[in-house]
Coordinates of C-alpha atoms and ligand atoms in Angstrom, one line a residue:
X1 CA 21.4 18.2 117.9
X2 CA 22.0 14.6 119.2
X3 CA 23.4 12.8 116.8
X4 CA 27.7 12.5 115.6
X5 CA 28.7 15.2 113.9
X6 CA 31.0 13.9 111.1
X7 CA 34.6 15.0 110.6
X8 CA 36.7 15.4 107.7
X9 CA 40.4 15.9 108.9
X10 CA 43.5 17.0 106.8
X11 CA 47.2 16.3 107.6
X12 CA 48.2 12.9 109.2
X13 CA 50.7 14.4 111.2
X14 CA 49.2 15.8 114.6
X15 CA 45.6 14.9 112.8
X16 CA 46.6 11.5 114.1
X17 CA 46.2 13.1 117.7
X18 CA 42.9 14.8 117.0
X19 CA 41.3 11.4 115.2
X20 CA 42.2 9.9 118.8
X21 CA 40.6 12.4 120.7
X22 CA 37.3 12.1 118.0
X23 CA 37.1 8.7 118.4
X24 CA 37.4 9.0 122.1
X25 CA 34.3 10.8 121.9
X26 CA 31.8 8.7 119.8
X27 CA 28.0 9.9 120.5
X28 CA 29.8 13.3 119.8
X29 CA 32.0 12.8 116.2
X30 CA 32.3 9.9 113.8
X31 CA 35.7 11.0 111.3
X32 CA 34.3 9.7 108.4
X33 CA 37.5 11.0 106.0
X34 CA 40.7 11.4 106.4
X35 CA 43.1 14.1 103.6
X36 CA 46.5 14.0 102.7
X37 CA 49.0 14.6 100.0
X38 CA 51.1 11.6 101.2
X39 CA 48.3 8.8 99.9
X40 CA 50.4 6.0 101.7
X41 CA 50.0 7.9 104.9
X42 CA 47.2 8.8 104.7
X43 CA 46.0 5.5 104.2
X44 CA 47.4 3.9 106.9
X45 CA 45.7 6.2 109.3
X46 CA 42.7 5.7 107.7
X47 CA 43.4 1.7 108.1
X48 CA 44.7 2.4 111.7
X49 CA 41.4 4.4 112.8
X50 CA 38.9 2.5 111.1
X51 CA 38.4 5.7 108.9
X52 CA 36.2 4.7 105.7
X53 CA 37.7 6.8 103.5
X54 CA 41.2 8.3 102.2
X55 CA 41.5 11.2 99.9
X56 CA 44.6 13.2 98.4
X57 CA 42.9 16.4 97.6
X58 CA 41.4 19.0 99.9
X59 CA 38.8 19.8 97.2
X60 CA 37.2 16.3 97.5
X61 CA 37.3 16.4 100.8
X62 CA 35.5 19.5 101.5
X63 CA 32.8 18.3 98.8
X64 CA 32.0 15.6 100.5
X65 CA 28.7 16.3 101.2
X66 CA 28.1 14.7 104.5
X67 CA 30.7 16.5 106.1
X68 CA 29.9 18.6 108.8
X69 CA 33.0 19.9 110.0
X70 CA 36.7 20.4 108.3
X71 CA 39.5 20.0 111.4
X72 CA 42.4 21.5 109.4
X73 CA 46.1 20.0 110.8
X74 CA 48.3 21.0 107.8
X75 CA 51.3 23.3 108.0
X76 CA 50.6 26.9 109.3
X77 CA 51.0 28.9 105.7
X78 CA 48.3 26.6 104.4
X79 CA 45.1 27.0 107.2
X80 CA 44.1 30.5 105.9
X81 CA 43.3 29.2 102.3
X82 CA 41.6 26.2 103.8
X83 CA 39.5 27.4 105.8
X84 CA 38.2 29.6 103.4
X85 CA 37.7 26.5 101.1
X86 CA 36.3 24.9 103.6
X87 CA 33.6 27.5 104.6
X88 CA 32.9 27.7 101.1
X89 CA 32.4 24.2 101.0
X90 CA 29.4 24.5 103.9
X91 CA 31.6 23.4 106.2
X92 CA 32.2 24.4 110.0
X93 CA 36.1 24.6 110.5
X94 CA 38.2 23.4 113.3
X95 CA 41.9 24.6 112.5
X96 CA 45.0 23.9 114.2
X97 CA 47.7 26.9 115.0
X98 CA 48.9 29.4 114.2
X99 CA 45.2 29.9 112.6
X100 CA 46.7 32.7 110.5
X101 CA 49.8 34.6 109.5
X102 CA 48.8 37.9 110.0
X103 CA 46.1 40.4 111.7
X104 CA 44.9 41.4 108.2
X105 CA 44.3 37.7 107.6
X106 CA 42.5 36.8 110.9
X107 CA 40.3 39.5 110.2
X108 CA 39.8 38.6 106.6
X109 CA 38.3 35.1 108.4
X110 CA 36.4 37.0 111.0
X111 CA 34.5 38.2 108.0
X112 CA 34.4 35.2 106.3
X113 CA 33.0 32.9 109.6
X114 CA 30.2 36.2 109.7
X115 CA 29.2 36.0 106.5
X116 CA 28.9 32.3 106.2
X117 CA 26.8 31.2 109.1
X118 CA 29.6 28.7 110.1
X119 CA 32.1 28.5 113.1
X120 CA 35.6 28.6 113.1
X121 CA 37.3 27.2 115.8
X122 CA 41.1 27.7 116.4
X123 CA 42.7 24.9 118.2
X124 CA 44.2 25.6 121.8
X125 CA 43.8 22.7 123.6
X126 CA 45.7 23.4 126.8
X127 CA 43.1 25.6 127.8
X128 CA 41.3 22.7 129.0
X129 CA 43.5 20.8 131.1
X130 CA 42.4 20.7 134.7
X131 CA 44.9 22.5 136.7
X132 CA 44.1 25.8 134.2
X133 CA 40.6 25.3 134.7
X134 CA 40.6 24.8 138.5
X135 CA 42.9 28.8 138.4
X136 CA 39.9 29.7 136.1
X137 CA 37.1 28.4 138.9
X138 CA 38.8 30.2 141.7
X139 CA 39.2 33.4 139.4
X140 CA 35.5 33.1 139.0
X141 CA 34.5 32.9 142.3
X142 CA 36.7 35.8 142.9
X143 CA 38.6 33.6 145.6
X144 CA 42.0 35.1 143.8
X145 CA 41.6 38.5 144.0
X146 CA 43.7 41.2 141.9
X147 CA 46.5 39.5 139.6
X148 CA 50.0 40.7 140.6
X149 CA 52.4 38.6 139.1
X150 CA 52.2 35.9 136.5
X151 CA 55.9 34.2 135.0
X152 CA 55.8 31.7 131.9
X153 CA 58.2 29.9 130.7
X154 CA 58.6 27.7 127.7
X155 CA 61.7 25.8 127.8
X156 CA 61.8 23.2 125.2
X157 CA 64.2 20.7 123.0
X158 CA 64.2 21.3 119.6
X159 CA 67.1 19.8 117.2
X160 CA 68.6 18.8 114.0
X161 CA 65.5 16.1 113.5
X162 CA 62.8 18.2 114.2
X163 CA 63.8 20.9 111.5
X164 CA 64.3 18.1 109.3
X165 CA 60.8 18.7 108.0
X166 CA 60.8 21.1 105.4
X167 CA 58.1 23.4 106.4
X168 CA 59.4 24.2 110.1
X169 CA 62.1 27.2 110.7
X170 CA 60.7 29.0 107.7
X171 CA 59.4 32.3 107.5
X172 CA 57.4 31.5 104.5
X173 CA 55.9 28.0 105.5
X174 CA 56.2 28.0 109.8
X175 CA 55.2 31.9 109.7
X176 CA 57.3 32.3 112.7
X177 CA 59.4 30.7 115.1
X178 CA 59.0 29.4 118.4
X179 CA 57.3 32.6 119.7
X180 CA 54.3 31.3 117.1
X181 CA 54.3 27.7 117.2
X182 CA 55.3 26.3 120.5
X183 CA 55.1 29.1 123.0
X184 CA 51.6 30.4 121.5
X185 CA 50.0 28.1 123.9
X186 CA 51.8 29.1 126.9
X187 CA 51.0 32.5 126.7
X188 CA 47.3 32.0 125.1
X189 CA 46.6 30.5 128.6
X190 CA 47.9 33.8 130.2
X191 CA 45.2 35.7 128.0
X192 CA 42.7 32.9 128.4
X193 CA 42.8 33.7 132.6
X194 CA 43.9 37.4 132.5
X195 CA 43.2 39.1 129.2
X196 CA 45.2 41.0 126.8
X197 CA 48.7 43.0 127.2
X198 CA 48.8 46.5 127.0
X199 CA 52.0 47.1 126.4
X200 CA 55.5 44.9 125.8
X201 CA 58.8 44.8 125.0
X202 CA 61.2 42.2 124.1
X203 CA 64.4 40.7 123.0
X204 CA 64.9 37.6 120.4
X205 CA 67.4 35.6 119.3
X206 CA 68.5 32.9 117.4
X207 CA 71.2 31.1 119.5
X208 CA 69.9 27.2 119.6
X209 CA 69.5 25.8 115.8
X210 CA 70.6 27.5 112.4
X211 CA 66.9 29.1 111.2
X212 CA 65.5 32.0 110.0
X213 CA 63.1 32.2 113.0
X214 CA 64.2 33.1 116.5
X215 CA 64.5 30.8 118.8
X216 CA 65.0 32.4 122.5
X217 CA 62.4 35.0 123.9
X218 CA 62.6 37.3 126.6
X219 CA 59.8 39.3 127.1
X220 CA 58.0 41.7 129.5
X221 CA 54.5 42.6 129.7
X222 CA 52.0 44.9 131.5
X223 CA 48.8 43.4 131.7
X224 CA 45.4 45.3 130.6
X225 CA 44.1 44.5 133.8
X226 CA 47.2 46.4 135.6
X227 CA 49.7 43.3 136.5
X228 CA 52.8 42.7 135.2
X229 CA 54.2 39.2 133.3
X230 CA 57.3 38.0 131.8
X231 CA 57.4 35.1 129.1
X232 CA 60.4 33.4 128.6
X233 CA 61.1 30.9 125.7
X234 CA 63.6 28.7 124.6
X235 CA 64.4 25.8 121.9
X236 CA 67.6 25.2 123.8
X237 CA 66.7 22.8 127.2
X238 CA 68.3 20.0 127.9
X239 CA 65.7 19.5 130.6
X240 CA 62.6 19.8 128.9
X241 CA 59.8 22.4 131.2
X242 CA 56.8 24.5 130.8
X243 CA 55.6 26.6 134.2
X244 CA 53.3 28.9 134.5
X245 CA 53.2 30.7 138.3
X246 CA 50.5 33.2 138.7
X247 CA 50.9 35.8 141.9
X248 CA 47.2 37.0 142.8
X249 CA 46.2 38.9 146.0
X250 CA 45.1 36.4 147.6
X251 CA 46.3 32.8 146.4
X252 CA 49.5 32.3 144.5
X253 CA 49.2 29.4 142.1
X254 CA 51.9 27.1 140.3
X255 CA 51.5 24.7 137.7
X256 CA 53.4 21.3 137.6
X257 CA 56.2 21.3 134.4
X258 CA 55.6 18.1 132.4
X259 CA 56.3 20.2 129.1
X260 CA 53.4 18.9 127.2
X261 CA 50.8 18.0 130.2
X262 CA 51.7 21.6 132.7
X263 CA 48.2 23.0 132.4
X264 CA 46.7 19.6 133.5
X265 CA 47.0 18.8 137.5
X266 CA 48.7 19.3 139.6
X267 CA 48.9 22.3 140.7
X268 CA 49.4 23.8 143.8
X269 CA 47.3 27.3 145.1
X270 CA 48.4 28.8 148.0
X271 CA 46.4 31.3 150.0
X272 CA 47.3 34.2 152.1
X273 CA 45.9 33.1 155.1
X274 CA 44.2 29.6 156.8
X275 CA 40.6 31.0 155.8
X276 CA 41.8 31.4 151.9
X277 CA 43.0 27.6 152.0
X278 CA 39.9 26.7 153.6
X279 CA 37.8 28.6 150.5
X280 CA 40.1 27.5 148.1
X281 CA 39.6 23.6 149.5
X282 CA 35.9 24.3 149.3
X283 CA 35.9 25.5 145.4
X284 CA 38.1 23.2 144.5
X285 CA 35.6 20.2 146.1
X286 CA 33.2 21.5 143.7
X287 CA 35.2 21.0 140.6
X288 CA 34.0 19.2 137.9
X289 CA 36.4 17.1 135.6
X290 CA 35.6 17.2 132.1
X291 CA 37.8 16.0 128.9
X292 CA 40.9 18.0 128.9
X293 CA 43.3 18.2 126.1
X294 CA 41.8 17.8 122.4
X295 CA 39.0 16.1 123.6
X296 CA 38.0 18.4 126.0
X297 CA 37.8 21.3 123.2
X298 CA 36.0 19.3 120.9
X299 CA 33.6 18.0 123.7
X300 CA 33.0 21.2 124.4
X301 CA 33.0 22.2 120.7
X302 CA 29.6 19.5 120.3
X303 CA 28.0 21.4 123.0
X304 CA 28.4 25.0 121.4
X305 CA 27.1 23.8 118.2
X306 CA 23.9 22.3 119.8
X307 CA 22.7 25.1 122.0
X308 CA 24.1 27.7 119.3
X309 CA 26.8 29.7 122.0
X310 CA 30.4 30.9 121.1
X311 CA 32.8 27.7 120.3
X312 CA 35.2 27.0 123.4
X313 CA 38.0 29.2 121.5
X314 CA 37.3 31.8 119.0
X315 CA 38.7 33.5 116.0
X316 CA 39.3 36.4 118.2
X317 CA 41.3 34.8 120.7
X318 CA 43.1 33.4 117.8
X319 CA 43.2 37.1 116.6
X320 CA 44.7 37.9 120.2
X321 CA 47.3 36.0 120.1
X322 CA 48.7 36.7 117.0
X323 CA 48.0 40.4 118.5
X324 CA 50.6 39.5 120.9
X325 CA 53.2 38.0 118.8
X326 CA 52.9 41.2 116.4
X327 CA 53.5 43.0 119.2
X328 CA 56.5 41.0 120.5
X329 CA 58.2 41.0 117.0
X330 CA 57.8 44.7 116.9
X331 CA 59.1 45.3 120.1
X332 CA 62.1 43.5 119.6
X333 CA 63.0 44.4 116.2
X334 CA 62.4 48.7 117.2
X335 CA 64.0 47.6 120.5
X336 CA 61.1 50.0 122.1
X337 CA 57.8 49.0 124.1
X338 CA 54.9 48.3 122.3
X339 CA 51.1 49.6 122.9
X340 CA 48.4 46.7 122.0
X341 CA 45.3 47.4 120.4
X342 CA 47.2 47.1 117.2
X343 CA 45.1 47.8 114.4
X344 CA 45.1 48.3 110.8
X345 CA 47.1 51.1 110.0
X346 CA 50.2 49.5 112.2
X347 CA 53.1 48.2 110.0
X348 CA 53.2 45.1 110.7
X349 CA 49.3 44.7 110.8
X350 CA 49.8 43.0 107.0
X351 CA 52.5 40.1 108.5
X352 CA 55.4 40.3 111.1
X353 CA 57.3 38.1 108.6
X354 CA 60.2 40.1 107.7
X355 CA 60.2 42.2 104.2
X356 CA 60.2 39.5 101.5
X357 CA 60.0 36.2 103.8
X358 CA 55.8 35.9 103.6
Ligands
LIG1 N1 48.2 22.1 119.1 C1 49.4 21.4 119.2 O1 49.8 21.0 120.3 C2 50.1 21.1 117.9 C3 51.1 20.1 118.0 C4 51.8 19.8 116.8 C5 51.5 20.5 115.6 N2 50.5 21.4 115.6 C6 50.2 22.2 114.4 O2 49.6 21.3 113.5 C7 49.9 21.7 112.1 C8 50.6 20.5 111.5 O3 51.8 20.1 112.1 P1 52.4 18.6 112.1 O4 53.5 18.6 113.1 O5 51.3 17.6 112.1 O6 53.0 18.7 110.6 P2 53.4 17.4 109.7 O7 54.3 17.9 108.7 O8 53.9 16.3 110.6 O9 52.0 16.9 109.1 C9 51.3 17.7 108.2 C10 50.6 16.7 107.2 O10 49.9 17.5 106.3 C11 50.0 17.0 105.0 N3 49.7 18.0 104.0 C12 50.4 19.1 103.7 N4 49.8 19.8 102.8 C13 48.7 19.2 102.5 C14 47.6 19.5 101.6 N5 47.6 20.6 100.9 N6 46.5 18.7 101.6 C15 46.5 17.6 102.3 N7 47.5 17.2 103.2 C16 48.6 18.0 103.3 C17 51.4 16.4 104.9 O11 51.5 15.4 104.0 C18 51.6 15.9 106.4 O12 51.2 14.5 106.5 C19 50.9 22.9 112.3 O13 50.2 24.1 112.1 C20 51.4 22.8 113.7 O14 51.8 24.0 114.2 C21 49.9 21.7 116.8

């Protein structure tokens, strides 16, 4: 499969970011459609990108029947129905986060990806940035050893302006705060390098803006694999940050704290000794720098398609982080550690949204 595959996206909002990244990539994807309810705006992206064509309705777009893929970047309450439409429709899905609202749900598209011979791809594009992927290298050529430690923290800026929009800080529309739509990166890249949590506890609160959502996180996890991690997350920094320091046997490694840019370089790895530094130079010499960000996962995307292997993310690590973020509402609202696998006969397996709010 050589030729563009060609892209449908809906919701001008961050779509702008992922038709820049698409068009950065052109023997890959040709966006030959853009979708949404605003017609003026969607227009002028469509003028902007040298996109040939402008629809309103989601219907249209999806029976468009050149379309190969549906990249879905409208609010969070909306992706679940969509990307059912969309498989329906044929189409493979790319879907921004959170790709659902619920475990029930992301098991309900598990199904639906099966049964219709199409991929879903959630969208988590800092797994691709080049500091992250040098940790993963090292990790893979066992040059880290055993995790100990790993600290996240997520301390953004979010005011008045930002919650202008109608859809954000509400249970029904956002399907969370902060913990699943800002944060949710941070601490997919935790599971992305170390797997899942076994067990966590936390504390919430809403101290920052006047929302339903919380929007400070402390929380404390024990690691699958036997280490321990603590996620921190705030809404309330005047100094923007995002850090992520990982503690292994053998290297300790520490990301740079641009807020939006931390998982690409730098970032420093430290080993225990001169003959760790020496392997970790070595590895490192090997690296190979492909597209990072959106690009990177759709790059990457292309080449799943083709040779017919799992897309870059999955529906299940989708599924695992909203495994997490069940977990860490539960904890806090119980105020009582939490075991992970969570499955279907937990309470909150139907929504974490409190009673009524979904
Ligand atoms: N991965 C990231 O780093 C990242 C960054 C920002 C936003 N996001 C996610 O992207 C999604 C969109 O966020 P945003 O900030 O772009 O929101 P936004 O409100 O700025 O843009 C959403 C757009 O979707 C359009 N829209 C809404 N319903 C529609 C429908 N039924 N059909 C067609 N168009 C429709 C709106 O008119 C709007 O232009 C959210 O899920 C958000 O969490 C991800």
């Amino acid at each position: 499969m050589n030729a563009a595959l060609k892209v449908g996206v809906v919701g001008g909002g961050i779509g702008r970011a992922h038709v820049e990244a698409y068009r950065s990539l052109p023997e890959q994807f040709e966006v030959v459609a853009i979708c949404d309810l605003d017609r003026e705006k969607g227009r002028q992206l469509a003028a902007a990108q040298a996109i040939p064509r402008a629809v309103t309705d989601f219907g249209a777009l999806c029976a468009m029947d050149d379309l190969d893929i549906v990249d879905i970047c409208t609010p969070p309450s909306l992706h679940v129905a969509q990307t059912l439409q969309a498989l329906e429709a044929g189409r493979h899905v790319i879907c921004e986060k959170p790709l659902a609202g619920s475990l029930r749900e992301a098991d309900h598209l598990a199904d639906a990806e099966k049964r219709s011979g199409r991929r879903v791809m959630p969208i988590f594009q800092y797994r691709f940035g080049h500091g992250i992927q040098k940790l993963k290298l090292l990790i893979a050529q066992g040059i880290a050893g055993r995790a100990y430690l790993t600290t996240v923290e997520t301390a953004w800026r979010r005011r008045a302006a930002y919650y202008a929009v109608p859809w954000r800080s509400r249970w029904a529309t956002e399907l969370g705060g902060p913990l699943v739509n800002l944060a949710i990166h941070g601490h997919d890249l935790v599971y992305y390098l170390l797997g899942p949590a076994r067990s966590v506890s936390a504390h919430l609160a809403t101290l920052v803006n006047p929302i339903e959502t919380e929007d400070c996180v402390a929380a404390a996890l024990e690691m699958a694999d036997g280490s321990l991690c603590t996620l921190s997350v705030t809404t309330g920094s005047a100094r923007e940050i995002s850090r992520h320091r990982f503690c292994f046997a053998r290297l300790s490694a520490e990301s740079n704290t641009e807020p939006y840019r931390n998982s690409h370089d730098h970032w420093s790895f430290t080993g225990d000794s001169p003959e760790i530094d020496e392997q970790i130079r070595g590895a490192l010499a090997a690296f190979v720098p492909l597209p990072e960000g959106y690009a990177g996962q759709f790059s990457r995307f292309h080449q799943a398609l083709a040779s017919g292997s799992s897309p870059p993310v999955t529906v299940a690590d989708a599924r695992a982080s909203l495994e997490l973020i069940t977990a860490l509402y539960h904890a806090a609202r119980t105020r009582a550690p939490v075991e992970l696998p969570i499955g279907e006969t937990h309470s909150l397996y139907g929504g974490w949204q409190p009673p009524g709010r979904s």
